């Protein structure tokens, strides 16, 4: 929701009133401060809904009756409580008021009261969805939970949260079909197994996963982020796992007995001090909106969507993008269901992302550009000055000299500061992939899975463990996600000098020195992508992995797989024999290649077999070109596993099918064409791409 309302002025209402500290704004917008978001979003939504209801009061035809009804409700709430309220709700006056307000709300949501009012009422509706979902969890109401999921999934589709969209759809379908797939389970869930009740109070149930986080996981973990921070010994970890639940229950009971913690209880939100604080903050927010810009003012109807803090209007594209979120999300949700109905195998196919344009897209951004014209002018000025000096001393034909560019390198292939012109190499890969785009296939019998080591490191999740030993464990676990029995991990070599030095400098390579002493050493810097800029680190890490993976604790991870690790000048084979990790040198794969691109082809040939599939995990046009050139030498079918799950574009590309489509002549010519039109080692032509 913070993404939906970013730069709309809503967060300014919170910071200006002091309800939200400016230093906590980023955590609120990113959703990292869950408890703060859980409190402030409903407060902000309630402020807007209160102003919306006041606007309704000004336009309705039965103002006196309405004011009487409101006073009566307040009196009954303070005296008779719930029975009196139920009687009041059944009266004609209350039903008529609710019907009229519902019509007024629908008119606001359709834009009849202005686009800004429509935007903020949509925000209120989404916060009400959260309340409905919270009620379903608190009361163990499965039907309400399933009913609420539909508009929530619509929202995920509209805001391009692909994984939530896909798997929540499956989750909802499983809940709807629970009587057919698991007879009797619905009754068990309705009796209280759907959520967990940890207190004696009503309306205090919480989801199962949240209960686990608050109890066993929280109590059993150490303050240094869990087990991984205190030992690498396999036996110690095994004992820790076996006794985890028992230790957690002891710790939890001890903390409760000493009063250090209390179970989550809905009454915490209903304590007098909390109610007083929320009411005070609510009034502050309402007053701030009134003092700044009330989007629900009846005399302020405008067909412009604007920031309520700055009153700056958005473009038509942003306006339509934000206001059509409910309808677009619903349409994409429906299309996805129909798409999967027609072919259930396409459920895990990539879903096309359509970026939601928000207020943030209309804000100014700082962009840095290289002004090559100024550089060229300065270079030409200096060179002309030197030529004029020479012309006074020697007989030079200036007319002939000035027929040529007065710069050290040709502008057709380089910039004035002598940097090679680059082009988009992926355009060639996209063109080749489109040759077989209509053929939807997947590898059937994967005999070998070959991974580009640098690609593997860059595709690791952002939050990685702090020590090198834990990093090595994460790398091998990520590598073994393929079902293949043979896994090849191939790293680059970094000799100096190298023909690729210019390209690496352009990408931001540095000369920091790293020394990895052992698995207990903590990683500095913690950002792996920052460390990967160092040539020293990229040399040290593969060598460390070759030594670390000999540790006996990796036997359970490796199982019956074989891992081939290609490091500079060596290649090792890791496999488990009689329960022990064994590392052997593979002489046939030892090489002096600099690039992993050509090493991958060598490893593919070593794994070649009849009627098998070899999958190369990489996203590099260079690798695709090399594989197509050598494709005729393989008996196996060649595939490339490209893209990433985070970008929702992971897919298989049938290299063998592309080779058959192109023919042997074109495949043989591809490396020369690729080098001539621009690669890591050669310059491209200015304004001339791959295609």
XYZ file of C-alpha atoms in Angstrom:
691
model
C 0.000 0.000 0.000
C 2.918 2.340 0.626
C 4.041 1.700 -2.974
C 0.515 2.585 -4.150
C 0.462 5.882 -2.194
C 4.155 6.870 -2.547
C 4.649 10.634 -3.116
C 0.862 11.184 -3.010
C 1.048 13.365 0.106
C -0.432 10.779 2.487
C 2.850 10.067 4.247
C 3.390 13.838 4.589
C 0.195 14.021 6.673
C 1.761 11.552 9.104
C 5.165 13.226 9.380
C 3.787 16.782 9.582
C 1.611 15.861 12.569
C 4.417 14.028 14.356
C 2.486 10.742 14.263
C 5.360 9.294 12.230
C 8.945 10.409 12.815
C 10.755 11.521 9.620
C 13.527 9.024 10.330
C 10.980 6.185 10.304
C 9.379 7.225 7.025
C 11.489 4.923 4.850
C 10.726 1.894 7.017
C 7.013 2.733 6.809
C 7.080 3.127 3.021
C 9.030 -0.076 2.427
C 6.822 -2.040 4.832
C 9.766 -3.227 6.953
C 8.223 -1.797 10.141
C 5.213 -4.108 10.117
C 3.701 -3.099 13.467
C 4.023 0.580 12.607
C 2.363 0.011 9.222
C -0.361 -2.061 10.891
C -1.218 0.873 13.123
C -0.691 3.911 10.874
C -2.298 2.718 7.630
C -5.673 2.096 9.365
C -5.381 5.467 11.156
C -4.754 7.298 7.882
C -7.563 5.393 6.156
C -9.953 6.155 9.024
C -9.078 9.859 8.765
C -9.948 9.894 5.059
C -13.125 7.876 5.618
C -14.246 10.261 8.379
C -13.816 13.227 6.030
C -15.637 11.304 3.312
C -18.558 10.632 5.655
C -18.690 14.307 6.649
C -18.918 15.204 2.966
C -21.804 12.724 2.664
C -23.567 14.394 5.587
C -23.417 17.731 3.746
C -25.095 16.332 0.643
C -27.784 13.995 2.063
C -31.464 15.021 2.132
C -32.189 13.856 5.705
C -29.518 15.649 7.717
C -31.574 16.074 10.900
C -32.562 12.398 11.049
C -28.958 11.424 10.439
C -27.618 13.604 13.253
C -30.273 12.127 15.540
C -29.222 8.613 14.513
C -25.560 9.368 15.220
C -26.372 10.749 18.677
C -28.545 7.711 19.431
C -25.791 5.300 18.405
C -23.285 7.091 20.644
C -25.709 6.954 23.600
C -26.555 3.261 23.112
C -22.848 2.396 22.810
C -22.136 3.984 26.191
C -25.190 2.536 27.978
C -26.691 -0.613 26.451
C -23.713 -1.984 24.551
C -23.939 -4.665 21.859
C -27.647 -5.700 22.296
C -28.802 -2.127 21.856
C -26.617 -1.657 18.786
C -28.047 -4.803 17.133
C -31.547 -3.425 17.661
C -30.547 -0.037 16.227
C -29.008 -1.661 13.125
C -32.310 -3.338 12.299
C -34.250 -0.017 12.168
C -35.393 1.478 8.859
C -33.533 4.748 9.478
C -30.191 2.979 9.939
C -30.705 0.736 6.898
C -31.691 3.710 4.749
C -28.636 5.676 5.916
C -26.330 2.730 5.179
C -27.845 2.299 1.704
C -27.457 5.993 0.850
C -23.855 6.072 2.115
C -23.035 2.958 0.092
C -24.349 4.672 -3.058
C -22.328 7.797 -2.230
C -19.174 5.673 -1.742
C -19.688 3.909 -5.076
C -20.063 7.301 -6.747
C -16.757 8.403 -5.195
C -15.050 5.208 -6.356
C -16.305 5.827 -9.892
C -14.795 9.337 -9.953
C -18.015 11.333 -9.626
C -16.537 13.410 -6.771
C -13.127 13.992 -8.337
C -10.126 11.877 -9.232
C -8.219 12.632 -6.023
C -11.234 11.629 -3.922
C -11.496 8.444 -5.992
C -7.825 7.641 -5.364
C -8.024 8.041 -1.604
C -11.323 6.171 -1.335
C -9.682 3.292 -3.236
C -6.905 3.375 -0.638
C -9.533 3.221 2.137
C -11.168 0.203 0.475
C -7.852 -1.631 0.361
C -7.211 -0.962 4.057
C -10.719 -2.307 4.748
C -9.621 -5.469 2.945
C -6.814 -5.801 5.472
C -9.341 -5.428 8.309
C -11.513 -8.118 6.731
C -8.555 -10.483 6.421
C -7.533 -9.730 10.005
C -11.076 -10.483 11.181
C -11.069 -13.790 9.308
C -7.855 -14.800 11.097
C -8.972 -13.533 14.488
C -12.298 -15.420 14.340
C -11.116 -18.551 12.459
C -13.611 -17.714 9.676
C -12.449 -19.717 6.637
C -15.292 -18.579 4.352
C -14.522 -14.903 5.007
C -10.809 -15.576 4.497
C -11.378 -17.207 1.091
C -13.809 -14.459 0.054
C -11.299 -11.731 0.986
C -8.469 -13.332 -0.987
C -10.040 -12.500 -4.377
C -9.673 -8.675 -4.263
C -6.279 -9.064 -2.566
C -5.049 -11.213 -5.464
C -6.462 -8.593 -7.865
C -4.308 -5.990 -6.106
C -1.184 -8.152 -6.403
C -1.793 -8.606 -10.123
C -2.283 -4.860 -10.586
C 0.920 -3.979 -8.710
C 2.996 -6.669 -10.496
C 3.694 -8.835 -7.421
C 3.937 -11.919 -9.600
C 4.782 -14.614 -7.047
C 2.018 -13.557 -4.661
C -0.422 -13.372 -7.588
C 0.405 -16.828 -8.896
C 0.582 -18.789 -5.648
C -2.279 -17.059 -3.824
C -4.486 -18.034 -6.768
C -3.419 -21.659 -6.274
C -3.875 -21.371 -2.497
C -7.403 -19.996 -2.884
C -8.282 -22.763 -5.349
C -7.027 -25.389 -2.889
C -9.202 -23.908 -0.122
C -12.259 -23.807 -2.395
C -11.808 -27.472 -3.382
C -10.896 -28.688 0.088
C -14.078 -30.779 0.438
C -13.249 -32.736 -2.724
C -9.493 -33.095 -2.206
C -9.459 -33.558 1.585
C -12.913 -34.651 2.880
C -13.413 -33.800 6.539
C -10.583 -31.278 6.702
C -12.921 -28.267 6.573
C -14.615 -29.380 9.801
C -11.248 -29.734 11.510
C -10.212 -26.233 10.375
C -13.550 -24.729 11.444
C -13.093 -26.208 14.898
C -9.978 -24.083 15.388
C -7.113 -25.609 13.402
C -7.000 -22.811 10.805
C -5.525 -20.268 13.246
C -4.023 -20.472 16.748
C -5.595 -19.136 19.939
C -2.933 -18.510 22.572
C -5.094 -16.625 25.111
C -8.530 -17.012 26.702
C -9.837 -13.804 25.106
C -12.159 -13.741 22.121
C -11.003 -12.304 18.807
C -7.389 -13.118 19.655
C -6.482 -15.822 17.144
C -3.422 -15.370 14.926
C -2.146 -17.260 11.826
C -0.112 -20.442 12.319
C 3.058 -19.113 10.632
C 3.017 -15.969 12.796
C 2.591 -18.138 15.898
C 5.663 -20.180 14.962
C 7.699 -17.001 14.428
C 6.642 -15.642 17.818
C 7.187 -18.874 19.747
C 9.500 -21.712 18.690
C 11.548 -19.812 16.132
C 11.939 -16.730 18.322
C 12.720 -18.629 21.529
C 15.089 -21.188 19.989
C 17.141 -18.726 17.937
C 20.199 -17.002 19.350
C 20.639 -13.248 19.362
C 23.227 -13.634 16.593
C 20.503 -14.607 14.070
C 20.231 -18.275 14.967
C 22.271 -21.446 14.852
C 24.493 -20.426 11.944
C 26.267 -17.866 14.102
C 27.554 -20.155 16.833
C 28.784 -23.399 15.209
C 29.633 -25.136 11.954
C 29.822 -28.571 13.568
C 27.263 -30.908 11.985
C 26.652 -32.968 15.150
C 26.064 -29.832 17.231
C 23.548 -28.560 14.712
C 21.752 -31.908 14.695
C 21.441 -31.872 18.501
C 20.222 -28.277 18.321
C 17.450 -29.223 15.904
C 16.311 -32.247 17.945
C 16.020 -30.255 21.194
C 14.744 -27.042 19.592
C 11.041 -27.381 20.483
C 11.709 -28.476 24.070
C 14.170 -25.678 24.761
C 11.805 -23.152 23.198
C 8.929 -24.214 25.483
C 11.154 -23.959 28.576
C 12.398 -20.499 27.583
C 8.877 -19.287 26.772
C 7.437 -20.503 30.094
C 10.316 -19.003 32.070
C 9.889 -15.613 30.392
C 6.128 -15.663 31.048
C 6.639 -16.592 34.721
C 9.084 -13.721 35.191
C 6.843 -11.271 33.321
C 9.421 -10.591 30.606
C 6.967 -11.340 27.794
C 3.224 -11.632 27.337
C 1.241 -13.504 24.743
C -0.133 -11.462 21.884
C -3.540 -10.281 22.944
C -6.135 -8.165 21.178
C -6.761 -6.324 24.442
C -3.409 -4.567 24.002
C -5.052 -2.466 21.277
C -8.060 -1.760 23.502
C -6.286 -0.493 26.573
C -7.375 3.018 27.582
C -3.944 4.551 26.993
C -3.709 3.017 23.521
C -7.231 4.155 22.603
C -6.479 7.672 23.849
C -3.251 7.821 21.845
C -4.932 6.545 18.670
C -7.783 9.051 19.011
C -5.345 11.922 19.505
C -3.308 10.884 16.473
C -6.468 10.452 14.394
C -7.623 13.981 15.196
C -4.174 15.347 14.331
C -4.243 13.633 10.925
C -7.788 14.832 10.166
C -6.900 18.402 11.104
C -3.720 18.277 8.998
C -5.694 17.111 5.938
C -8.252 19.882 6.492
C -5.497 22.480 6.832
C -3.669 21.224 3.743
C -6.085 19.890 1.144
C -9.237 17.892 1.799
C -9.862 15.733 -1.306
C -13.508 15.180 -0.320
C -14.556 18.836 -0.252
C -17.820 19.072 -2.173
C -16.691 22.315 -3.845
C -13.298 20.833 -4.752
C -14.324 18.323 -7.444
C -11.558 18.099 -10.037
C -10.679 15.709 -12.853
C -7.014 16.030 -11.924
C -5.236 13.624 -9.612
C -2.956 15.696 -7.405
C -0.640 15.362 -4.421
C -2.656 16.525 -1.386
C 0.468 17.977 0.219
C 1.927 19.958 -2.707
C -1.215 20.136 -4.916
C 0.956 19.113 -7.865
C -1.065 17.272 -10.503
C 0.025 14.050 -12.185
C 0.124 13.213 -15.875
C -2.817 11.533 -17.580
C -0.922 8.215 -17.810
C -0.166 8.134 -14.078
C -3.720 9.156 -13.260
C -5.266 6.373 -15.330
C -2.725 3.840 -14.048
C -3.585 4.511 -10.389
C -7.342 4.895 -10.768
C -7.698 1.719 -12.826
C -5.855 -0.507 -10.342
C -9.006 -2.432 -9.218
C -10.312 -3.047 -12.760
C -6.906 -3.898 -14.243
C -6.070 -6.252 -11.389
C -9.410 -8.015 -11.726
C -8.960 -8.406 -15.500
C -5.416 -9.783 -15.190
C -6.522 -12.161 -12.445
C -9.351 -13.464 -14.641
C -7.054 -13.808 -17.678
C -4.540 -15.795 -15.611
C -7.245 -18.209 -14.430
C -8.535 -18.712 -17.997
C -4.956 -19.134 -19.228
C -4.319 -21.910 -16.698
C -7.705 -23.533 -17.356
C -6.835 -23.957 -21.022
C -3.404 -25.434 -20.233
C -2.588 -26.322 -16.586
C 1.075 -26.832 -17.539
C 1.387 -23.075 -18.117
C 0.773 -22.275 -14.453
C 4.487 -21.691 -13.794
C 5.142 -19.918 -17.098
C 6.425 -16.325 -16.770
C 3.679 -13.756 -16.203
C 4.143 -10.543 -18.094
C 4.793 -7.640 -15.740
C 3.020 -4.342 -16.322
C 4.604 -1.698 -14.132
C 2.180 0.406 -12.157
C 2.845 4.101 -12.676
C 2.539 6.020 -9.396
C 3.029 9.566 -8.149
C 6.690 8.643 -7.723
C 7.118 8.278 -11.498
C 6.157 11.921 -11.920
C 8.899 13.157 -9.583
C 12.137 14.589 -10.921
C 15.119 12.239 -10.867
C 18.821 12.978 -10.992
C 20.391 11.604 -14.135
C 24.060 11.689 -14.959
C 25.060 11.769 -18.606
C 28.426 11.950 -20.302
C 28.503 15.082 -22.439
C 30.641 13.667 -25.223
C 30.189 16.759 -27.386
C 31.997 18.916 -24.814
C 34.834 16.385 -24.572
C 35.159 16.292 -28.360
C 35.193 20.097 -28.554
C 37.957 20.396 -25.956
C 40.026 17.724 -27.702
C 39.590 19.370 -31.092
C 40.494 22.820 -29.675
C 43.742 21.539 -28.137
C 44.732 19.634 -31.261
C 44.035 22.603 -33.580
C 46.235 24.793 -31.360
C 49.105 22.331 -31.660
C 48.620 22.050 -35.447
C 48.699 25.843 -35.873
C 51.986 26.015 -33.956
C 53.451 23.301 -36.175
C 52.113 24.998 -39.316
C 54.080 28.176 -38.510
C 57.316 26.171 -38.329
C 56.760 23.595 -41.064
C 54.971 23.582 -44.363
C 51.694 21.770 -43.609
C 48.664 21.464 -45.900
C 45.958 22.369 -43.374
C 43.176 21.901 -45.929
C 44.222 18.287 -46.387
C 44.685 17.657 -42.642
C 41.265 19.042 -41.721
C 39.558 16.501 -43.963
C 40.013 13.966 -41.123
C 38.661 13.921 -37.536
C 41.109 15.653 -35.205
C 40.899 13.055 -32.417
C 43.128 10.117 -31.379
C 40.513 7.416 -32.217
C 37.821 7.116 -34.936
C 34.460 8.356 -33.669
C 32.752 5.590 -35.634
C 34.069 3.007 -33.151
C 34.932 4.864 -29.927
C 34.038 7.876 -27.837
C 36.338 10.958 -27.717
C 37.757 9.795 -24.365
C 39.053 6.657 -26.131
C 36.478 4.235 -24.709
C 35.163 1.526 -27.025
C 31.608 1.941 -28.275
C 29.344 -0.702 -26.729
C 26.130 -2.180 -28.040
C 23.296 -4.243 -26.589
C 24.518 -7.825 -26.993
C 21.233 -9.235 -25.700
C 19.486 -8.040 -28.872
C 21.210 -10.871 -30.766
C 20.186 -13.408 -28.119
C 16.556 -12.213 -28.265
C 16.578 -12.544 -32.047
C 17.916 -16.106 -31.828
C 15.427 -17.030 -29.101
C 12.507 -15.744 -31.179
C 13.376 -18.332 -33.816
C 11.952 -21.039 -31.532
C 9.630 -18.941 -29.353
C 6.554 -20.815 -30.562
C 8.022 -24.171 -29.484
C 7.184 -24.564 -25.781
C 9.484 -27.308 -24.512
C 11.369 -28.221 -21.366
C 14.332 -30.558 -20.854
C 13.083 -34.089 -20.220
C 16.177 -36.015 -19.094
C 18.830 -33.668 -17.723
C 22.141 -35.516 -17.733
C 24.260 -32.505 -16.714
C 23.618 -29.030 -15.327
C 26.431 -26.541 -16.041
C 26.474 -23.219 -14.187
C 28.353 -20.015 -14.959
C 30.010 -19.297 -11.597
C 29.813 -15.508 -11.837
C 26.153 -15.686 -12.819
C 25.520 -17.970 -9.835
C 27.136 -15.505 -7.409
C 25.185 -12.545 -8.801
C 21.886 -14.468 -8.584
C 22.236 -15.350 -4.882
C 19.636 -13.751 -2.574
C 20.596 -10.320 -1.150
C 20.575 -11.417 2.507
C 23.492 -13.821 2.815
C 25.087 -15.299 5.973
C 27.967 -13.361 7.544
C 30.801 -15.935 7.329
C 32.567 -17.497 4.351
C 31.744 -21.014 5.548
C 28.027 -20.265 5.526
C 28.385 -18.542 2.151
C 29.984 -21.702 0.719
C 27.055 -23.737 2.043
C 24.567 -21.310 0.429
C 26.396 -21.538 -2.916
C 26.367 -25.342 -3.071
C 22.736 -25.494 -1.916
C 21.749 -23.065 -4.670
C 23.700 -25.124 -7.215
C 21.954 -28.392 -6.289
C 18.421 -27.133 -6.995
C 18.577 -28.898 -10.391
C 17.504 -32.577 -10.498
C 20.606 -33.509 -12.573
C 23.120 -35.940 -11.088
C 26.108 -34.049 -12.561
C 26.551 -30.401 -11.619
C 29.366 -28.353 -13.179
C 30.271 -24.945 -11.701
C 32.648 -22.968 -13.892
C 34.523 -19.799 -12.852
C 36.529 -17.266 -14.884
C 40.285 -16.826 -14.631
C 41.790 -13.351 -14.158
C 45.312 -13.219 -15.611
C 47.083 -9.891 -15.978
C 47.496 -8.298 -18.393
C 44.318 -9.405 -20.154
C 42.574 -8.478 -23.384
C 39.458 -7.905 -21.261
C 41.047 -5.394 -18.850
C 39.370 -2.422 -20.562
C 35.920 -4.007 -20.314
C 36.408 -4.908 -16.640
C 37.551 -1.376 -15.817
C 34.454 -0.042 -17.546
C 32.271 -2.255 -15.345
C 33.899 -0.853 -12.191
C 36.622 -3.369 -11.322
C 38.925 -2.386 -8.432
C 42.263 -3.509 -6.994
C 41.281 -4.264 -3.392
C 43.112 -7.277 -1.938
C 41.161 -10.058 -0.218
C 42.540 -12.957 1.805
C 40.099 -15.716 2.826
C 41.633 -17.574 5.761
C 38.866 -20.053 6.642
C 35.154 -20.773 7.091
C 34.837 -18.839 10.379
C 36.120 -15.601 8.842
C 33.417 -12.929 8.593
C 32.804 -11.347 5.219
C 33.832 -7.711 4.753
C 32.148 -6.038 2.954
C 28.849 -7.839 3.646
C 27.528 -6.805 0.213
C 28.620 -9.648 -2.089
C 28.120 -7.574 -5.244
C 30.532 -4.981 -3.867
C 33.143 -7.674 -3.141
C 32.722 -9.104 -6.663
C 34.170 -5.897 -8.103
C 37.585 -7.001 -6.808
C 39.694 -9.294 -9.002
C 41.444 -10.547 -5.878
C 38.147 -11.677 -4.338
C 37.042 -13.403 -7.547
C 40.320 -15.357 -7.556
C 40.203 -16.246 -3.850
C 36.581 -17.402 -3.558
C 36.701 -20.377 -6.027
C 39.899 -21.643 -4.391
C 38.255 -21.391 -0.962
C 35.209 -23.338 -2.210
C 37.496 -26.087 -3.561
C 38.944 -26.551 -0.062
C 35.795 -25.940 2.006
C 33.606 -28.454 0.154
C 35.897 -31.282 1.313
C 34.474 -30.866 4.833
C 32.557 -34.005 5.994
C 29.453 -31.907 6.825
C 28.804 -31.452 3.081
C 28.209 -35.195 2.584
C 24.512 -34.897 3.538
C 24.068 -31.906 1.213
C 25.763 -33.570 -1.770
C 24.064 -36.958 -1.423
C 24.328 -39.014 -4.618
C 25.293 -36.040 -6.806
C 28.619 -35.275 -8.496
C 29.894 -31.695 -8.471
C 32.618 -30.533 -10.856
C 34.252 -27.270 -9.776
C 36.354 -25.523 -12.432
C 38.746 -23.046 -10.823
C 41.678 -21.303 -12.557
C 44.081 -23.945 -13.948
C 42.355 -26.836 -12.116
C 39.121 -28.823 -12.112
C 37.919 -30.880 -9.129
C 35.283 -33.587 -8.807
C 33.364 -33.916 -5.510
C 31.312 -37.018 -4.683
C 30.322 -39.037 -1.650
C 31.843 -42.513 -1.355
C 30.909 -44.659 1.652
C 29.569 -41.588 3.455
C 32.744 -39.535 2.985
C 33.350 -36.564 0.674
C 36.069 -37.357 -1.857
C 37.782 -34.716 -4.003
C 39.619 -35.783 -7.166
C 41.435 -33.782 -9.829
C 39.917 -34.160 -13.309
C 42.837 -34.017 -15.742
C 40.583 -34.086 -18.795
C 38.912 -30.807 -17.764
C 42.063 -28.979 -16.642
C 42.528 -25.949 -18.913
C 44.129 -22.529 -19.253
C 41.059 -20.714 -20.615
C 40.441 -17.213 -19.280
C 36.698 -17.003 -19.855
C 34.049 -19.307 -18.377
C 32.233 -18.953 -21.729
C 34.642 -21.339 -23.499
C 35.131 -23.512 -20.396
C 31.379 -24.176 -20.363
C 31.607 -25.591 -23.890
C 34.459 -27.868 -22.784
C 32.427 -29.142 -19.810
C 29.399 -29.664 -22.040
C 31.420 -31.862 -24.387
C 32.699 -33.914 -21.440
C 29.103 -34.541 -20.292
C 27.780 -35.328 -23.781
C 25.706 -38.492 -24.029
C 23.097 -39.956 -26.336
C 19.414 -39.056 -25.742
C 20.215 -36.704 -22.876
C 19.754 -33.004 -22.134
C 22.556 -30.675 -21.082
C 21.352 -27.462 -19.409
C 23.607 -24.410 -19.137
C 22.586 -21.953 -16.428
C 23.724 -18.559 -17.743
C 22.404 -15.373 -19.344
C 25.188 -14.471 -21.746
C 24.987 -13.947 -25.496
C 28.657 -14.966 -25.820
C 27.880 -18.430 -24.417
C 24.900 -18.859 -26.739
C 27.042 -17.962 -29.785
C 29.819 -20.407 -28.799
C 27.329 -23.222 -28.149
C 25.614 -22.686 -31.504
C 29.003 -22.817 -33.259
C 29.813 -26.209 -31.659
C 26.246 -27.550 -31.534
C 26.764 -30.008 -34.415
C 29.372 -31.865 -32.322
C 26.874 -32.838 -29.602
C 24.694 -35.918 -29.365
C 22.814 -34.413 -26.403
C 20.220 -31.686 -26.726
C 21.576 -28.324 -25.513
C 19.475 -25.946 -23.427
C 20.092 -22.628 -21.713
C 18.406 -21.811 -18.409
C 18.243 -17.998 -18.567
C 16.677 -15.147 -16.602
C 15.947 -14.914 -12.888
C 12.908 -15.581 -10.711
C 13.165 -12.113 -9.116
C 12.578 -10.505 -12.530
C 9.932 -13.082 -13.469
C 11.718 -13.984 -16.734
C 13.349 -17.330 -15.983
C 12.887 -19.746 -18.888
C 14.513 -22.487 -20.980
C 15.926 -21.799 -24.453
C 16.378 -24.761 -26.797
C 19.836 -24.169 -28.335
C 19.660 -27.353 -30.432
C 16.359 -26.228 -31.984
C 17.861 -22.810 -32.802
C 20.828 -24.549 -34.461
C 18.497 -26.622 -36.652
C 16.502 -23.492 -37.526
C 19.602 -21.499 -38.536
C 21.502 -24.264 -40.320
C 25.235 -25.101 -40.118
C 26.343 -22.174 -42.305
C 24.850 -19.419 -40.160
C 25.940 -21.122 -36.918
C 29.533 -21.247 -38.183
C 29.404 -17.530 -39.082
C 27.916 -16.359 -35.779
C 31.190 -15.887 -33.782
C 32.694 -13.674 -36.503
C 29.462 -11.673 -36.817
C 29.270 -11.278 -33.042
C 32.867 -10.024 -32.807
C 32.487 -7.689 -35.807
C 29.348 -6.016 -34.417
C 30.746 -5.559 -30.901
C 31.671 -7.841 -28.001
C 33.616 -7.609 -24.725
C 36.870 -7.475 -26.706
C 35.871 -5.505 -29.805
C 34.222 -2.166 -30.390
C 30.784 -1.771 -31.945
C 29.963 0.754 -34.637
C 28.287 3.974 -33.505
C 24.487 3.821 -33.934
C 24.778 0.311 -35.383
C 23.424 -2.465 -33.205
C 23.455 -6.223 -33.511
C 20.368 -6.337 -35.703
